[in-house]
CSV table of C-alpha atoms and ligand atoms in Angstrom, one decimal:
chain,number,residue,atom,x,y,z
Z,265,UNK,CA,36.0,27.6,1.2
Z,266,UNK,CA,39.3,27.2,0.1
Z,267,UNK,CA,42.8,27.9,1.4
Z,268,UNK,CA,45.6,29.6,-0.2
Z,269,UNK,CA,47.2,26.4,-0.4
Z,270,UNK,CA,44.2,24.7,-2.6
Z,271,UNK,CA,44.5,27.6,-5.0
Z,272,UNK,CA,48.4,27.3,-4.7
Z,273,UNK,CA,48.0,23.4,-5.4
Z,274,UNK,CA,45.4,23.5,-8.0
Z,275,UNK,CA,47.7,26.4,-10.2
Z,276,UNK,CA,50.5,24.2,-10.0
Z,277,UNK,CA,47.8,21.3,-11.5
Z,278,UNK,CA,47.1,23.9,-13.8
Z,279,UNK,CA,50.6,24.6,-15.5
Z,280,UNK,CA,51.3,20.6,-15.3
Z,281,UNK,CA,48.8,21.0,-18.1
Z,282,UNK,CA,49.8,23.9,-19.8
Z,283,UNK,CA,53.4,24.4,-18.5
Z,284,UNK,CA,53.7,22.7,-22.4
Z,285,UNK,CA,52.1,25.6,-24.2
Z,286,UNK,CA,53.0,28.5,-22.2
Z,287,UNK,CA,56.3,27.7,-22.6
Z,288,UNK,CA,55.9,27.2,-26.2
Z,289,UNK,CA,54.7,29.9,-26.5
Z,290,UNK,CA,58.0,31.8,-25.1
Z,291,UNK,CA,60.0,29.9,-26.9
Z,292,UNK,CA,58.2,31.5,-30.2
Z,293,UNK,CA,58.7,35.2,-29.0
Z,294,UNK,CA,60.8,36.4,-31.6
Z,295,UNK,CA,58.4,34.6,-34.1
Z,296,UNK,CA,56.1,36.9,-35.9
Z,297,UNK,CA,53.5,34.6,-35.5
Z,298,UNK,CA,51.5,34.7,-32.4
Z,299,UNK,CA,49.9,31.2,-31.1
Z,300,UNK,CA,46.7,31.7,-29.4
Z,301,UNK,CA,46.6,31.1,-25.9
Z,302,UNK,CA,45.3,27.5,-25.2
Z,303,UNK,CA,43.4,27.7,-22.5
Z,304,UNK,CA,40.6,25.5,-21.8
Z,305,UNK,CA,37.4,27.1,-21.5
Z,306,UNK,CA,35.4,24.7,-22.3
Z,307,UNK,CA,35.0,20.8,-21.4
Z,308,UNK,CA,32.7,18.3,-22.7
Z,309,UNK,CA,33.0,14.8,-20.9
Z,310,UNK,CA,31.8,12.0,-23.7
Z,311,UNK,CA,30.3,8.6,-22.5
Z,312,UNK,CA,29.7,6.1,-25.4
Z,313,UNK,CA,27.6,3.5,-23.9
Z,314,UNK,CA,29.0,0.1,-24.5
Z,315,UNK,CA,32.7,0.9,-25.5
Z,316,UNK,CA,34.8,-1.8,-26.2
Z,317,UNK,CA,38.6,-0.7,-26.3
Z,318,UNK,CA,38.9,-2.7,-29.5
Z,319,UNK,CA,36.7,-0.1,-31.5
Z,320,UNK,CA,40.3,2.5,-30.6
Z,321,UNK,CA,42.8,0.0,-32.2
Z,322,UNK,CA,43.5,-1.4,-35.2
Z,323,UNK,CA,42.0,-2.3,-37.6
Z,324,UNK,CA,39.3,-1.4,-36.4
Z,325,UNK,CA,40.1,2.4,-35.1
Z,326,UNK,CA,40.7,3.3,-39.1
Z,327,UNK,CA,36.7,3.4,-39.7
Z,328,UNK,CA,36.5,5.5,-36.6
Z,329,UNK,CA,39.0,8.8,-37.7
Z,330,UNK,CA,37.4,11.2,-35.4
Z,331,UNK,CA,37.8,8.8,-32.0
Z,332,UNK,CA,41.2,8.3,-33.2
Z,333,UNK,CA,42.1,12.0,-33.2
Z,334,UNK,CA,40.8,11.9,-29.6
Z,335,UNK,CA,43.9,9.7,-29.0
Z,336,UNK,CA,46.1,12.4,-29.9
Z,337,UNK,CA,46.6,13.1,-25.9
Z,338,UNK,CA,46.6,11.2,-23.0
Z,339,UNK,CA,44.9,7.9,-22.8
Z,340,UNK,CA,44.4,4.3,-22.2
Z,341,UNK,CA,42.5,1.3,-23.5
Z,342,UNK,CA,43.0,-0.2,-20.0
Z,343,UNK,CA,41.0,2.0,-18.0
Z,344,UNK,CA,38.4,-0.1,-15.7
Z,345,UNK,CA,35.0,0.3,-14.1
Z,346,UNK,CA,33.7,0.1,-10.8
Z,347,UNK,CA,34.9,-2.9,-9.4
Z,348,UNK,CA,31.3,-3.9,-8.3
Z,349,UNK,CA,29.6,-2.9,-11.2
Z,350,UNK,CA,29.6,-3.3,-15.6
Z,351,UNK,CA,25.8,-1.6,-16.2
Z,352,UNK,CA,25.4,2.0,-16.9
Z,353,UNK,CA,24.0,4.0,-14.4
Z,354,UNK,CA,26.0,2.9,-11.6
Z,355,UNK,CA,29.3,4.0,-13.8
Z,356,UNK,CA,27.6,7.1,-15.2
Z,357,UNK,CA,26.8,8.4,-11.2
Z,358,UNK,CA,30.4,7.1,-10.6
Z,359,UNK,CA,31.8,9.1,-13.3
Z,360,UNK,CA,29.8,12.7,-12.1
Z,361,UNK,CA,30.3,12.3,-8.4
Z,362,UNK,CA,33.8,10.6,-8.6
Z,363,UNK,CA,32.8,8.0,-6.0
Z,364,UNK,CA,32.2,3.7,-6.7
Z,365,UNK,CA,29.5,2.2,-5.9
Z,366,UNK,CA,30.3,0.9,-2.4
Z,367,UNK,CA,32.7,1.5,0.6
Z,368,UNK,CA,31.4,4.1,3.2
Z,369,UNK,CA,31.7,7.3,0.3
Z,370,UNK,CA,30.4,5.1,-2.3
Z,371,UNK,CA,27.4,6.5,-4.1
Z,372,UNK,CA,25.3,3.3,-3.5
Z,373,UNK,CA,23.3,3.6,-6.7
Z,374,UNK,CA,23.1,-0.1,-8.4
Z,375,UNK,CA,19.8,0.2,-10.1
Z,376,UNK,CA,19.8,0.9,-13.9
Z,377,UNK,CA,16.0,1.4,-14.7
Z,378,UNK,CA,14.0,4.7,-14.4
Z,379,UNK,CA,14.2,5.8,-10.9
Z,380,UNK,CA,11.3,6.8,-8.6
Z,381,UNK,CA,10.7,10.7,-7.5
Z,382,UNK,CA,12.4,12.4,-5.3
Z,383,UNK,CA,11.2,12.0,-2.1
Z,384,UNK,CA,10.4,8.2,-2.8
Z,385,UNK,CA,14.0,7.4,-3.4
Z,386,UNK,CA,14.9,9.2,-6.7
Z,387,UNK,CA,18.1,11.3,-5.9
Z,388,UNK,CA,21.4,9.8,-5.6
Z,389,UNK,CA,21.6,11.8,-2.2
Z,390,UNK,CA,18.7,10.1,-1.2
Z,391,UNK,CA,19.8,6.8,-1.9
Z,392,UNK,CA,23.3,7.5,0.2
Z,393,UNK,CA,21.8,8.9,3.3
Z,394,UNK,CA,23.6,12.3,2.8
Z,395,UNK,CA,24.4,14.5,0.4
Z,396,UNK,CA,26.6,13.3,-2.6
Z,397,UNK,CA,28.0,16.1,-4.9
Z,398,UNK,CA,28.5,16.0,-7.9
Z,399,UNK,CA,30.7,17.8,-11.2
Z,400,UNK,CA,27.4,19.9,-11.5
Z,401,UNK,CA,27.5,21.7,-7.7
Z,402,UNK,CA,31.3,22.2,-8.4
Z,403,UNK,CA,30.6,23.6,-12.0
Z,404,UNK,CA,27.4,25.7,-10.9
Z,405,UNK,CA,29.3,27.1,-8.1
Z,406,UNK,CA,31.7,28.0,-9.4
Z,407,UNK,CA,29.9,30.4,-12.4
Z,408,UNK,CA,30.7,27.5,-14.9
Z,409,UNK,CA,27.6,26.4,-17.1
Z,410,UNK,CA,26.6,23.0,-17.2
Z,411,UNK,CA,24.6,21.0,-18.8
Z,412,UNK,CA,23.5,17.0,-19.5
Z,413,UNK,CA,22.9,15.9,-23.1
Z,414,UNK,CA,22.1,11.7,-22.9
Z,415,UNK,CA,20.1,9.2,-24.7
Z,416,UNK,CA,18.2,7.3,-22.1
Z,417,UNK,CA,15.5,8.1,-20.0
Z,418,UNK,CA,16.8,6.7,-16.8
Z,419,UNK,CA,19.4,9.7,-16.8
Z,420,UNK,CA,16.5,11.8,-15.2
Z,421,UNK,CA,18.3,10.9,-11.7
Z,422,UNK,CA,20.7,13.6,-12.2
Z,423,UNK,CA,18.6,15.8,-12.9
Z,424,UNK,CA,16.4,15.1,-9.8
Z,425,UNK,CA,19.1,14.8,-7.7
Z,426,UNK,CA,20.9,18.3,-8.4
Z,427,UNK,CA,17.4,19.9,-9.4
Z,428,UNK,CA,16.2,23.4,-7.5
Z,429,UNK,CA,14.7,21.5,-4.9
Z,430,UNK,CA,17.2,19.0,-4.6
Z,431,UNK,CA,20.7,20.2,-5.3
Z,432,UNK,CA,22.8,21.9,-2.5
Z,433,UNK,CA,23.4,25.5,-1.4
Z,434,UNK,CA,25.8,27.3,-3.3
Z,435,UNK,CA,28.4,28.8,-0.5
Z,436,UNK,CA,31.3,29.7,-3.4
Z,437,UNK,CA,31.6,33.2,-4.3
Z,438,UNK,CA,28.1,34.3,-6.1
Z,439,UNK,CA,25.5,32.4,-5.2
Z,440,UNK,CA,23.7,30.4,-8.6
Z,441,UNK,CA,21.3,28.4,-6.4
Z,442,UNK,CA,20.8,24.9,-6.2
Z,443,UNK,CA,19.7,24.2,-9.8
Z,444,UNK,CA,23.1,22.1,-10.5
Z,445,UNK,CA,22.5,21.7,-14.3
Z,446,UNK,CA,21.7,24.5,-16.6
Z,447,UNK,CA,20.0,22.2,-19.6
Z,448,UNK,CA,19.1,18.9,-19.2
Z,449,UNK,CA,18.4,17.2,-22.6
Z,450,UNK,CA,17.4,13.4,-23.3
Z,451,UNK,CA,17.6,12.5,-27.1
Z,452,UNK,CA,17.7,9.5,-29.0
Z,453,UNK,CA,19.0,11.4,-31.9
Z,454,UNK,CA,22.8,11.5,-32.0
Z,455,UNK,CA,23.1,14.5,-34.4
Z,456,UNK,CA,20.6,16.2,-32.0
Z,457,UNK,CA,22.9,15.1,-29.1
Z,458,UNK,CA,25.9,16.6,-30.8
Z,459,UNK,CA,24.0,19.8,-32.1
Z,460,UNK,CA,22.5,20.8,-28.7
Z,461,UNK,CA,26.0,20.3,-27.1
Z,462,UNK,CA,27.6,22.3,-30.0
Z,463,UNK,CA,24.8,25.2,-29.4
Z,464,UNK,CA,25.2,24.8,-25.4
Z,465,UNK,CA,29.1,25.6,-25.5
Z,466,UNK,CA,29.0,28.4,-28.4
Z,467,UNK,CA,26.6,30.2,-26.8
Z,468,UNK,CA,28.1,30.1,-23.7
Z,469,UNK,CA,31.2,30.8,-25.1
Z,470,UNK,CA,29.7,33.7,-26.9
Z,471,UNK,CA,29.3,35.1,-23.8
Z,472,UNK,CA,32.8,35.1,-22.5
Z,473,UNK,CA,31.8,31.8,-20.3
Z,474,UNK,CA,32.8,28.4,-19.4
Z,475,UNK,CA,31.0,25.4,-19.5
Z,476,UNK,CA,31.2,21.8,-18.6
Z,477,UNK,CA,29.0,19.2,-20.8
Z,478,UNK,CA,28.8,15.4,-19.8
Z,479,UNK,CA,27.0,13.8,-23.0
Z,480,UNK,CA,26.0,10.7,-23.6
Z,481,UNK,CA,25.5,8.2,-27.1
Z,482,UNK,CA,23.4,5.6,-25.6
Z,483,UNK,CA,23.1,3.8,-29.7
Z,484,UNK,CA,26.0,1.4,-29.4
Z,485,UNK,CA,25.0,-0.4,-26.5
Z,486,UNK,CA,21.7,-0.8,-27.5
Z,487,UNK,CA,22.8,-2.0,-31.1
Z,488,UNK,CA,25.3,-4.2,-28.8
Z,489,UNK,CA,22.8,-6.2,-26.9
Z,490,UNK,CA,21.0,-6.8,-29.6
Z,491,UNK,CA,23.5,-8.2,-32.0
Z,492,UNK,CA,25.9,-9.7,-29.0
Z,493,UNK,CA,28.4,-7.1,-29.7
Z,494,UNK,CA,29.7,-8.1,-33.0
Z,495,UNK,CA,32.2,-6.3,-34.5
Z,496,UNK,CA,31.6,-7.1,-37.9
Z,497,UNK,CA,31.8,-4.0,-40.6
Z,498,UNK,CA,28.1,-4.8,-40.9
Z,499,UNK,CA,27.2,-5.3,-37.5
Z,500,UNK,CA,24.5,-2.9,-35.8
Z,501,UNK,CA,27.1,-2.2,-33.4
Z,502,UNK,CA,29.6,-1.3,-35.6
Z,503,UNK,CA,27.6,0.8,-37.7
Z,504,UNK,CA,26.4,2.5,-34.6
Z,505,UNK,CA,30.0,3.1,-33.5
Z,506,UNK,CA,30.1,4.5,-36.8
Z,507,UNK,CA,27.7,6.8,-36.4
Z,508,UNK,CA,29.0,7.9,-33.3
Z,509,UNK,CA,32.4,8.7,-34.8
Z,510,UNK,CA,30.6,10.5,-37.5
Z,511,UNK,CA,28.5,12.9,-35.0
Z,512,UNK,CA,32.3,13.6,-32.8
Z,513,UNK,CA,33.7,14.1,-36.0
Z,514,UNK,CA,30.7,17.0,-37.2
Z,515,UNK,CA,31.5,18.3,-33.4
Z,516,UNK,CA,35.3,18.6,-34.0
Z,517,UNK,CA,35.3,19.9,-37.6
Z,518,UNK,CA,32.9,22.8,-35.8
Z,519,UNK,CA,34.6,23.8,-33.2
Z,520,UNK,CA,37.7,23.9,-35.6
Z,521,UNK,CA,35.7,26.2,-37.8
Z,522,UNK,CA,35.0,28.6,-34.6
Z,523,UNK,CA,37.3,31.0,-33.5
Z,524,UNK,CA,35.8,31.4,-29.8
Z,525,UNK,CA,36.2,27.5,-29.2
Z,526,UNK,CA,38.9,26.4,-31.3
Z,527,UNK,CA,42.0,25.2,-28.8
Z,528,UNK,CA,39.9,25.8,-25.9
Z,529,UNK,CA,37.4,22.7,-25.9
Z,530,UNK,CA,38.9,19.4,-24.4
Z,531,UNK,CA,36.9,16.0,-24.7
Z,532,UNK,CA,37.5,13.4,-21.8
Z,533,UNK,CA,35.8,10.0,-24.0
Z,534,UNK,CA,35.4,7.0,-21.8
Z,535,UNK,CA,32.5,4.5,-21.3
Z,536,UNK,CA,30.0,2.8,-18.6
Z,537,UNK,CA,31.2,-0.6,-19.5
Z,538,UNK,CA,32.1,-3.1,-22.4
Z,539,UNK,CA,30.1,-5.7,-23.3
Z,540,UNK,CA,29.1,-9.9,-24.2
Z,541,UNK,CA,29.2,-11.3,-21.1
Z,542,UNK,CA,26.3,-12.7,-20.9
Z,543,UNK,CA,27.0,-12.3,-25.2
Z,544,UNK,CA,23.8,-10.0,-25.7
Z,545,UNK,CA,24.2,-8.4,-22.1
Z,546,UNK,CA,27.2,-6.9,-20.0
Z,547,UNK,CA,26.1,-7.3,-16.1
Z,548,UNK,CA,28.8,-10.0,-15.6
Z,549,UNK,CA,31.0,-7.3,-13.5
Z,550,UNK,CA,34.3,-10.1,-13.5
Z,551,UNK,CA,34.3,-10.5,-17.4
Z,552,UNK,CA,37.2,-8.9,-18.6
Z,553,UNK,CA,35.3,-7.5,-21.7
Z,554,UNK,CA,32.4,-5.9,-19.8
Z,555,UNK,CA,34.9,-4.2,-17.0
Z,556,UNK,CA,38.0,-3.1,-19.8
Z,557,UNK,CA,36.7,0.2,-21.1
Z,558,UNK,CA,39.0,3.8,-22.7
Z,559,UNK,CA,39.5,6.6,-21.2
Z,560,UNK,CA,40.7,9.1,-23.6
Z,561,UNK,CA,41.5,13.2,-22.6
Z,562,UNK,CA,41.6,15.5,-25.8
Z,563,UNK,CA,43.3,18.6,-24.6
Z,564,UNK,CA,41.6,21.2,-27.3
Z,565,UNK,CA,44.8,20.3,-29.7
Z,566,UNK,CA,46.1,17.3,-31.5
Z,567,UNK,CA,49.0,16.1,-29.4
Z,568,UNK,CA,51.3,13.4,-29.4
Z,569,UNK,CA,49.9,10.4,-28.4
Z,570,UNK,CA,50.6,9.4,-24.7
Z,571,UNK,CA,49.7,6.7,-22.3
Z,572,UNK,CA,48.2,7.6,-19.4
Z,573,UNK,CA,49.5,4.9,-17.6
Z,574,UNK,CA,53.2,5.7,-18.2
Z,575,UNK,CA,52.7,9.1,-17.1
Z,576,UNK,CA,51.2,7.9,-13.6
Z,577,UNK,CA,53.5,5.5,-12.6
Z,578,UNK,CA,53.2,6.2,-8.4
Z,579,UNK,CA,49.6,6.9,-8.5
Z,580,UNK,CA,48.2,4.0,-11.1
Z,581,UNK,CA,48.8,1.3,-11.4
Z,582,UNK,CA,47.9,-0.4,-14.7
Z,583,UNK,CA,45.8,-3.7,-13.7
Z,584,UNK,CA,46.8,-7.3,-14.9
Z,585,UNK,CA,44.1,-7.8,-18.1
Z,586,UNK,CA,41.3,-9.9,-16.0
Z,587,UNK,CA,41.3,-8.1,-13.3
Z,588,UNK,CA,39.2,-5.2,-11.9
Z,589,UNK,CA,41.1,-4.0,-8.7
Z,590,UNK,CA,38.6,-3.4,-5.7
Z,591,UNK,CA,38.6,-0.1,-3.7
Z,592,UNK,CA,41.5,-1.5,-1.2
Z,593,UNK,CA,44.1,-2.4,-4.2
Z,594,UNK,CA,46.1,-0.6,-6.2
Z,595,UNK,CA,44.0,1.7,-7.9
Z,596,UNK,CA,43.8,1.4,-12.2
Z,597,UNK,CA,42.4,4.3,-14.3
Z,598,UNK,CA,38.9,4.0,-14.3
Z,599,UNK,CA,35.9,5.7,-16.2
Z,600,UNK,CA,34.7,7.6,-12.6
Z,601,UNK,CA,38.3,9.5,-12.8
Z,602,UNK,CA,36.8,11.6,-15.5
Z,603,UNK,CA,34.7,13.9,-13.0
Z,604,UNK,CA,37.7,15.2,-11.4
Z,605,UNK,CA,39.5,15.5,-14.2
Z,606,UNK,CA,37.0,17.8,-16.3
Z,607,UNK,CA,37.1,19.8,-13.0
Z,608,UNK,CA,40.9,20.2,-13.1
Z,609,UNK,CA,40.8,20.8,-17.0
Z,610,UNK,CA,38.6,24.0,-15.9
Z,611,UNK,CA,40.9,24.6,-13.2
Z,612,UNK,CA,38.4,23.7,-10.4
Z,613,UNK,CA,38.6,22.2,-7.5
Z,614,UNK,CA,37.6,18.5,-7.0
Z,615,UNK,CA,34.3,16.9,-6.1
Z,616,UNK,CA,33.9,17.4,-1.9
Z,617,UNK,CA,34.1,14.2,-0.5
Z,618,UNK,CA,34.9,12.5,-4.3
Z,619,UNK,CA,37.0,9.4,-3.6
Z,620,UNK,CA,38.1,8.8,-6.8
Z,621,UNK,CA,40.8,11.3,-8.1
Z,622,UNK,CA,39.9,13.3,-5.0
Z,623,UNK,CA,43.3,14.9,-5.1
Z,624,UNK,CA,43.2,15.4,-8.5
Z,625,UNK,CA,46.3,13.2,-8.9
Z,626,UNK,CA,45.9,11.7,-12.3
Z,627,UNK,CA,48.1,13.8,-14.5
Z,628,UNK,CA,48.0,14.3,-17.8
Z,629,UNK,CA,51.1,15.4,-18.9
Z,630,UNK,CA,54.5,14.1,-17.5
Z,631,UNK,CA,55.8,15.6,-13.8
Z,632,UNK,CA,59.1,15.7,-15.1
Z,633,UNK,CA,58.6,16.8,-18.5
Z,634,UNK,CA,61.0,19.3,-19.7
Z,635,UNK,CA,59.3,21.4,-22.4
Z,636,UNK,CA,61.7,21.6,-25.7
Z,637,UNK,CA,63.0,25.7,-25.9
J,973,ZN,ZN1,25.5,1.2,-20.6
């Protein structure tokens, strides 16, 4: 359910976002051109697996063109983890359900191999004694299509834990059961990755739909443990960084090319953790370079470059470089922001019971920005 004032609050989010265009788009009224309407109708949220912030800035960022355009919006290279945890499916569950890992809400999931069937411990609900929702049942509910694109096996938790079985009722509006995730797809294969998201957002854009995505390159961290995450032109790592960049890039240059997604597709890019601490591992969660990780939002056009930081000054606070705040501190951006913020680039409501950007508070453009007339 939700009260006037939710939808009141959550419009108000909306035109903090595109208060920008709309009123670029007055401005241009006597223009004969017309500027299409930028409205986001479709998100993708983008974890690379093994992310270090380094890979985003020079010199390095000029072999990468197609992550740099995805810091033509809001961003930072200081966005954190959980405080309690640097492996990946702790921050992958923390980055869906908008929870950490501990504290009374936290999501409680700190294994990172395959995880046993439902029933024997295998849903993230399961693991937390009651139910944890996720950016699926808010999706799903809400007639938005959803689906989970990743590279490792162990990713089958979310789709046992928001399965027909296991997901919740759906009490919003029409009632789209409790299958959570429309297509669930592991794939080694990051062209595949990229083509099956590409397919999964133009079709459902092809029906006048919206859709929220959450893929995930698992290559770079794998190429990082085995080569201690060298950075080196020639390095495994880089060269699978590489080949991430090139797969965004192919994604990008095709949703240009389509008229039904081009301007309405924003990427949120961020990572489960950095990496070298232990040098061919990163479960040291107080190492600086396993917990320091981007968080990039892509808002379906190139913008001006902003920091995400600056424009959050009351409710971030940007963390001293070896540090990882814990729940009860000033809060830093942190990868498991991006659930509620995927939400709010759809216009939905946060993740029930989400304790990280429950309120939807991180903004993305200025509060007191004055658009240029
Ligand atoms: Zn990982």
């Amino acid at each position: 359910m939700h009260s006037p004032f939710t939808y009141a609050l959550n419009m108000f989010r909306f035109f903090l976002i595109t208060g920008p265009f709309i009123c670029l788009l007055l401005g241009s009224s006597e223009s004969t051109h017309r500027v299409e309407s930028p409205t986001i109708t479709q998100v993708i949220l983008i974890s690379v697996d093994g992310l270090r912030p380094e890979l985003l800035q020079a010199p390095l960022i000029d072999k990468h063109p197609s992550m740099a355009r995805l810091l033509r919006g809001p961003h930072t290279l200081e966005a954190r983890t959980d405080p309690d945890s640097t492996v990946t499916l702790p921050n992958h569950i923390g980055m869906v359900t908008g929870r950490l890992f501990a504290g009374p809400s936290g999501h409680d999931w700190l294994g990172n191999t395959d995880p046993p069937k439902p029933g024997e411990g295998g849903t993230i609900s399961e693991m937390h004694g009651e139910y944890v929702a996720s950016i699926f049942d808010v999706a799903s509910d809400h007639e938005v299509a959803t689906a989970v694109v990743v590279g490792k096996s162990k990713f089958i938790l979310l789709d046992q834990s928001y399965d027909e079985t296991n997901g919740a009722l759906d009490t919003v509006d029409a009632d789209n059961g409790r299958d959570k995730i429309d297509a669930f797809i592991i794939s080694k294969e990051i062209d595949q990755i990229t083509a099956e998201t590409l397919k999964f957002i133009r079709d459902t854009a092809v029906k006048g739909g919206r859709s929220l995505s959450f893929v995930h390159f698992a290559e770079p961290d794998i190429a990082g443990h085995a080569g201690a995450w060298d950075f080196a032109d020639e390095s495994d790592y880089r060269k699978a960084i590489v080949r991430v960049d090139n797969a965004i890039g192919a994604l990008l240059s095709s949703i240009d090319a389509d008229p039904l997604l081009r301007g309405q597709v924003a990427i949120v890019l961020t990572s489960d953790h950095g990496g070298g601490v232990p040098p061919r591992s990163h479960t040291d969660a107080k190492a600086p370079i396993n917990f320091t990780i981007p968080f990039l939002v892509w808002m379906g056009v190139d913008q001006q470059p902003s920091d995400l930081y600056s424009i959050n000054p009351k409710q971030r606070t940007r963390p001293n470089a070896t540090e990882n705040p814990l729940a009860n501190a000033p809060q830093p951006i942190r990868n498991s922001d991006a659930g509620n913020v995927s939400l709010m680039l759809l216009g939905l409501p946060a993740i029930p019971n989400s304790t990280v950007n429950g309120a939807q508070d991180l903004l993305l453009v200025p509060k007191a920005s004055t658009p240029v007339q």
